[in-house]
mmCIF file of C-alpha atoms in Angstrom:
data_model
loop_
_atom_site.group_PDB
_atom_site.id
_atom_site.type_symbol
_atom_site.label_atom_id
_atom_site.label_comp_id
_atom_site.label_asym_id
_atom_site.label_seq_id
_atom_site.Cartn_x
_atom_site.Cartn_y
_atom_site.Cartn_z
ATOM 1 C CA UNK A 1027 -38.689 -23.832 23.261
ATOM 2 C CA UNK A 1028 -36.500 -24.334 20.373
ATOM 3 C CA UNK A 1029 -37.556 -21.135 18.799
ATOM 4 C CA UNK A 1030 -37.064 -19.269 22.119
ATOM 5 C CA UNK A 1031 -33.434 -20.619 22.247
ATOM 6 C CA UNK A 1032 -32.862 -19.520 18.779
ATOM 7 C CA UNK A 1033 -33.818 -15.992 19.773
ATOM 8 C CA UNK A 1034 -31.179 -16.336 22.539
ATOM 9 C CA UNK A 1035 -28.475 -17.348 20.014
ATOM 10 C CA UNK A 1036 -29.556 -14.807 17.306
ATOM 11 C CA UNK A 1037 -26.708 -12.425 16.286
ATOM 12 C CA UNK A 1038 -28.913 -9.434 16.168
ATOM 13 C CA UNK A 1039 -30.594 -10.269 19.684
ATOM 14 C CA UNK A 1040 -27.109 -10.596 21.074
ATOM 15 C CA UNK A 1041 -26.045 -7.294 19.566
ATOM 16 C CA UNK A 1042 -28.843 -5.463 20.808
ATOM 17 C CA UNK A 1043 -28.297 -6.918 24.216
ATOM 18 C CA UNK A 1044 -24.775 -5.623 24.258
ATOM 19 C CA UNK A 1045 -26.012 -2.403 23.235
ATOM 20 C CA UNK A 1046 -28.505 -2.136 25.982
ATOM 21 C CA UNK A 1047 -25.869 -3.181 28.455
ATOM 22 C CA UNK A 1048 -23.606 -0.458 27.250
ATOM 23 C CA UNK A 1049 -26.167 2.221 27.201
ATOM 24 C CA UNK A 1050 -27.377 1.231 30.910
ATOM 25 C CA UNK A 1051 -23.866 0.566 32.347
ATOM 26 C CA UNK A 1052 -24.089 3.584 34.779
ATOM 27 C CA UNK A 1053 -27.845 3.342 35.439
ATOM 28 C CA UNK A 1054 -28.733 2.659 39.046
ATOM 29 C CA UNK A 1055 -32.499 1.763 38.233
ATOM 30 C CA UNK A 1056 -34.274 -0.906 36.623
ATOM 31 C CA UNK A 1057 -32.045 -2.292 33.819
ATOM 32 C CA UNK A 1058 -33.310 -3.761 30.553
ATOM 33 C CA UNK A 1059 -31.166 -7.013 30.574
ATOM 34 C CA UNK A 1060 -31.508 -10.747 30.497
ATOM 35 C CA UNK A 1061 -32.728 -10.940 34.015
ATOM 36 C CA UNK A 1062 -35.593 -8.473 33.403
ATOM 37 C CA UNK A 1063 -36.555 -10.268 30.249
ATOM 38 C CA UNK A 1064 -36.682 -13.681 31.991
ATOM 39 C CA UNK A 1065 -38.584 -12.067 34.825
ATOM 40 C CA UNK A 1066 -41.254 -10.544 32.574
ATOM 41 C CA UNK A 1067 -41.466 -13.974 30.728
ATOM 42 C CA UNK A 1068 -41.843 -16.053 33.920
ATOM 43 C CA UNK A 1069 -44.459 -13.811 35.459
ATOM 44 C CA UNK A 1070 -46.327 -13.820 32.083
ATOM 45 C CA UNK A 1071 -46.374 -17.510 32.308
ATOM 46 C CA UNK A 1072 -47.799 -17.515 35.746
ATOM 47 C CA UNK A 1073 -50.428 -14.998 34.699
ATOM 48 C CA UNK A 1074 -51.144 -17.017 31.547
ATOM 49 C CA UNK A 1075 -51.731 -20.110 33.726
ATOM 50 C CA UNK A 1076 -53.651 -18.390 36.486
ATOM 51 C CA UNK A 1077 -55.991 -16.927 34.014
ATOM 52 C CA UNK A 1078 -56.409 -19.861 31.823
ATOM 53 C CA UNK A 1079 -55.438 -17.921 28.741
ATOM 54 C CA UNK A 1080 -53.567 -20.886 27.135
ATOM 55 C CA UNK A 1081 -51.150 -18.656 25.201
ATOM 56 C CA UNK A 1082 -48.209 -20.638 23.751
ATOM 57 C CA UNK A 1083 -44.999 -20.622 25.782
ATOM 58 C CA UNK A 1084 -42.873 -19.671 22.948
ATOM 59 C CA UNK A 1085 -45.251 -16.728 22.117
ATOM 60 C CA UNK A 1086 -44.880 -15.433 25.704
ATOM 61 C CA UNK A 1087 -41.046 -15.868 25.821
ATOM 62 C CA UNK A 1088 -40.589 -14.381 22.225
ATOM 63 C CA UNK A 1089 -42.471 -11.298 23.540
ATOM 64 C CA UNK A 1090 -40.766 -10.979 26.736
ATOM 65 C CA UNK A 1091 -37.339 -11.366 25.317
ATOM 66 C CA UNK A 1092 -37.916 -8.765 22.724
ATOM 67 C CA UNK A 1093 -40.160 -6.176 24.458
ATOM 68 C CA UNK A 1094 -37.227 -3.934 25.578
ATOM 69 C CA UNK A 1095 -34.629 -4.994 22.919
ATOM 70 C CA UNK A 1096 -34.485 -1.455 21.414
ATOM 71 C CA UNK A 1097 -34.165 0.224 24.621
ATOM 72 C CA UNK A 1098 -30.707 1.541 23.787
ATOM 73 C CA UNK A 1099 -32.186 3.543 20.634
ATOM 74 C CA UNK A 1100 -34.348 5.560 23.145
ATOM 75 C CA UNK A 1101 -31.247 6.618 24.929
ATOM 76 C CA UNK A 1102 -29.414 7.490 21.743
ATOM 77 C CA UNK A 1103 -32.137 8.943 19.435
ATOM 78 C CA UNK A 1104 -35.237 9.581 21.546
ATOM 79 C CA UNK A 1105 -37.427 6.904 19.739
ATOM 80 C CA UNK A 1106 -39.708 5.524 22.241
ATOM 81 C CA UNK A 1107 -38.334 1.959 22.855
ATOM 82 C CA UNK A 1108 -41.377 0.105 22.499
ATOM 83 C CA UNK A 1109 -41.205 1.486 18.689
ATOM 84 C CA UNK A 1110 -37.586 0.592 18.332
ATOM 85 C CA UNK A 1111 -38.242 -2.848 19.728
ATOM 86 C CA UNK A 1112 -41.239 -3.734 17.479
ATOM 87 C CA UNK A 1113 -39.006 -2.532 14.475
ATOM 88 C CA UNK A 1114 -36.409 -4.903 15.600
ATOM 89 C CA UNK A 1115 -38.292 -7.935 16.630
ATOM 90 C CA UNK A 1116 -39.990 -9.143 13.338
ATOM 91 C CA UNK A 1117 -36.476 -9.991 11.507
ATOM 92 C CA UNK A 1118 -35.358 -11.799 14.665
ATOM 93 C CA UNK A 1119 -38.743 -13.757 15.038
ATOM 94 C CA UNK A 1120 -38.830 -14.530 11.252
ATOM 95 C CA UNK A 1121 -35.265 -15.921 11.514
ATOM 96 C CA UNK A 1122 -36.125 -17.983 14.471
ATOM 97 C CA UNK A 1123 -39.220 -19.748 12.704
ATOM 98 C CA UNK A 1124 -42.251 -17.691 14.036
ATOM 99 C CA UNK A 1125 -45.164 -17.567 11.466
ATOM 100 C CA UNK A 1126 -46.376 -14.125 10.032
ATOM 101 C CA UNK A 1127 -49.538 -14.078 12.332
ATOM 102 C CA UNK A 1128 -47.306 -14.932 15.417
ATOM 103 C CA UNK A 1129 -44.920 -12.105 14.500
ATOM 104 C CA UNK A 1130 -47.639 -9.850 14.270
ATOM 105 C CA UNK A 1131 -49.229 -10.622 17.713
ATOM 106 C CA UNK A 1132 -45.864 -10.387 19.409
ATOM 107 C CA UNK A 1133 -45.004 -6.993 17.639
ATOM 108 C CA UNK A 1134 -48.566 -5.869 18.662
ATOM 109 C CA UNK A 1135 -47.855 -6.758 22.342
ATOM 110 C CA UNK A 1136 -44.423 -5.203 22.196
ATOM 111 C CA UNK A 1137 -45.893 -1.928 20.922
ATOM 112 C CA UNK A 1138 -48.589 -1.862 23.601
ATOM 113 C CA UNK A 1139 -46.343 -2.992 26.564
ATOM 114 C CA UNK A 1140 -46.264 0.508 27.828
ATOM 115 C CA UNK A 1141 -49.983 1.487 27.176
ATOM 116 C CA UNK A 1142 -51.899 1.341 30.437
ATOM 117 C CA UNK A 1143 -55.278 0.567 28.640
ATOM 118 C CA UNK A 1144 -53.559 -2.752 27.530
ATOM 119 C CA UNK A 1145 -53.475 -4.105 31.292
ATOM 120 C CA UNK A 1146 -57.073 -5.324 31.127
ATOM 121 C CA UNK A 1147 -56.830 -7.228 27.914
ATOM 122 C CA UNK A 1148 -56.866 -11.054 28.083
ATOM 123 C CA UNK A 1149 -54.378 -11.680 25.401
ATOM 124 C CA UNK A 1150 -50.731 -11.633 24.866
ATOM 125 C CA UNK A 1151 -50.533 -7.816 24.922
ATOM 126 C CA UNK A 1152 -52.353 -7.635 28.166
ATOM 127 C CA UNK A 1153 -50.249 -10.429 29.712
ATOM 128 C CA UNK A 1154 -46.921 -8.696 28.677
ATOM 129 C CA UNK A 1155 -48.158 -5.315 30.123
ATOM 130 C CA UNK A 1156 -49.077 -6.779 33.533
ATOM 131 C CA UNK A 1157 -45.884 -8.973 33.624
ATOM 132 C CA UNK A 1158 -43.524 -6.084 32.806
ATOM 133 C CA UNK A 1159 -45.025 -3.963 35.480
ATOM 134 C CA UNK A 1160 -44.999 -6.748 38.036
ATOM 135 C CA UNK A 1161 -41.465 -7.545 37.519
ATOM 136 C CA UNK A 1162 -40.101 -4.479 39.078
ATOM 137 C CA UNK A 1163 -38.996 -5.004 42.730
ATOM 138 C CA UNK A 1164 -39.457 -1.371 43.850
ATOM 139 C CA UNK A 1165 -39.967 -2.559 47.536
ATOM 140 C CA UNK A 1166 -36.498 -3.865 47.383
ATOM 141 C CA UNK A 1167 -34.754 -1.340 45.498
ATOM 142 C CA UNK A 1168 -31.695 0.615 46.736
ATOM 143 C CA UNK A 1169 -32.448 3.607 44.280
ATOM 144 C CA UNK A 1170 -36.222 3.838 44.994
ATOM 145 C CA UNK A 1171 -35.897 7.042 46.635
ATOM 146 C CA UNK A 1172 -34.242 8.625 43.521
ATOM 147 C CA UNK A 1173 -36.569 6.953 41.125
ATOM 148 C CA UNK A 1174 -38.932 9.270 38.872
ATOM 149 C CA UNK A 1175 -41.745 6.644 38.944
ATOM 150 C CA UNK A 1176 -44.629 8.175 40.846
ATOM 151 C CA UNK A 1177 -45.262 6.397 44.301
ATOM 152 C CA UNK A 1178 -48.629 4.815 42.905
ATOM 153 C CA UNK A 1179 -46.810 3.149 40.028
ATOM 154 C CA UNK A 1180 -44.155 1.513 42.095
ATOM 155 C CA UNK A 1181 -44.581 -2.029 43.153
ATOM 156 C CA UNK A 1182 -44.736 -2.176 46.954
ATOM 157 C CA UNK A 1183 -45.871 -5.711 47.114
ATOM 158 C CA UNK A 1184 -45.603 -9.042 45.192
ATOM 159 C CA UNK A 1185 -48.491 -9.975 42.915
ATOM 160 C CA UNK A 1186 -47.447 -13.134 41.181
#
């Protein structure tokens, strides 16, 4: 997990985390913060184990920590956050010791984490998609009635 811990200490990662926090300071719905990133990582680990996929832990955590790192750019410029995050992630991953092929796989997973067709994949992209969606506790959300998500998209049950 040394590479994962390098991400957590990386100057650019920390800067983007602060920017996300500032952009979402008044947000009453799901936030894109460390709690969300860790929820996604831990749910992805459970999926990985249950499905016997044998994806490396530091790949899962790398993808989960960076999948929404560019969310603030979506608020400020309108660029979809999966595109912003996929642009930001490679430099951080390279600085933290990830190999080019690993960076490619993580970046692909980040780009696809909002693509519903990714949900059935049995790879990092599919696991990240499913974990991200399962991480939302809509059933306990105080702002659920004001949320723009369609009811069928909301999580009314625990899955993992």
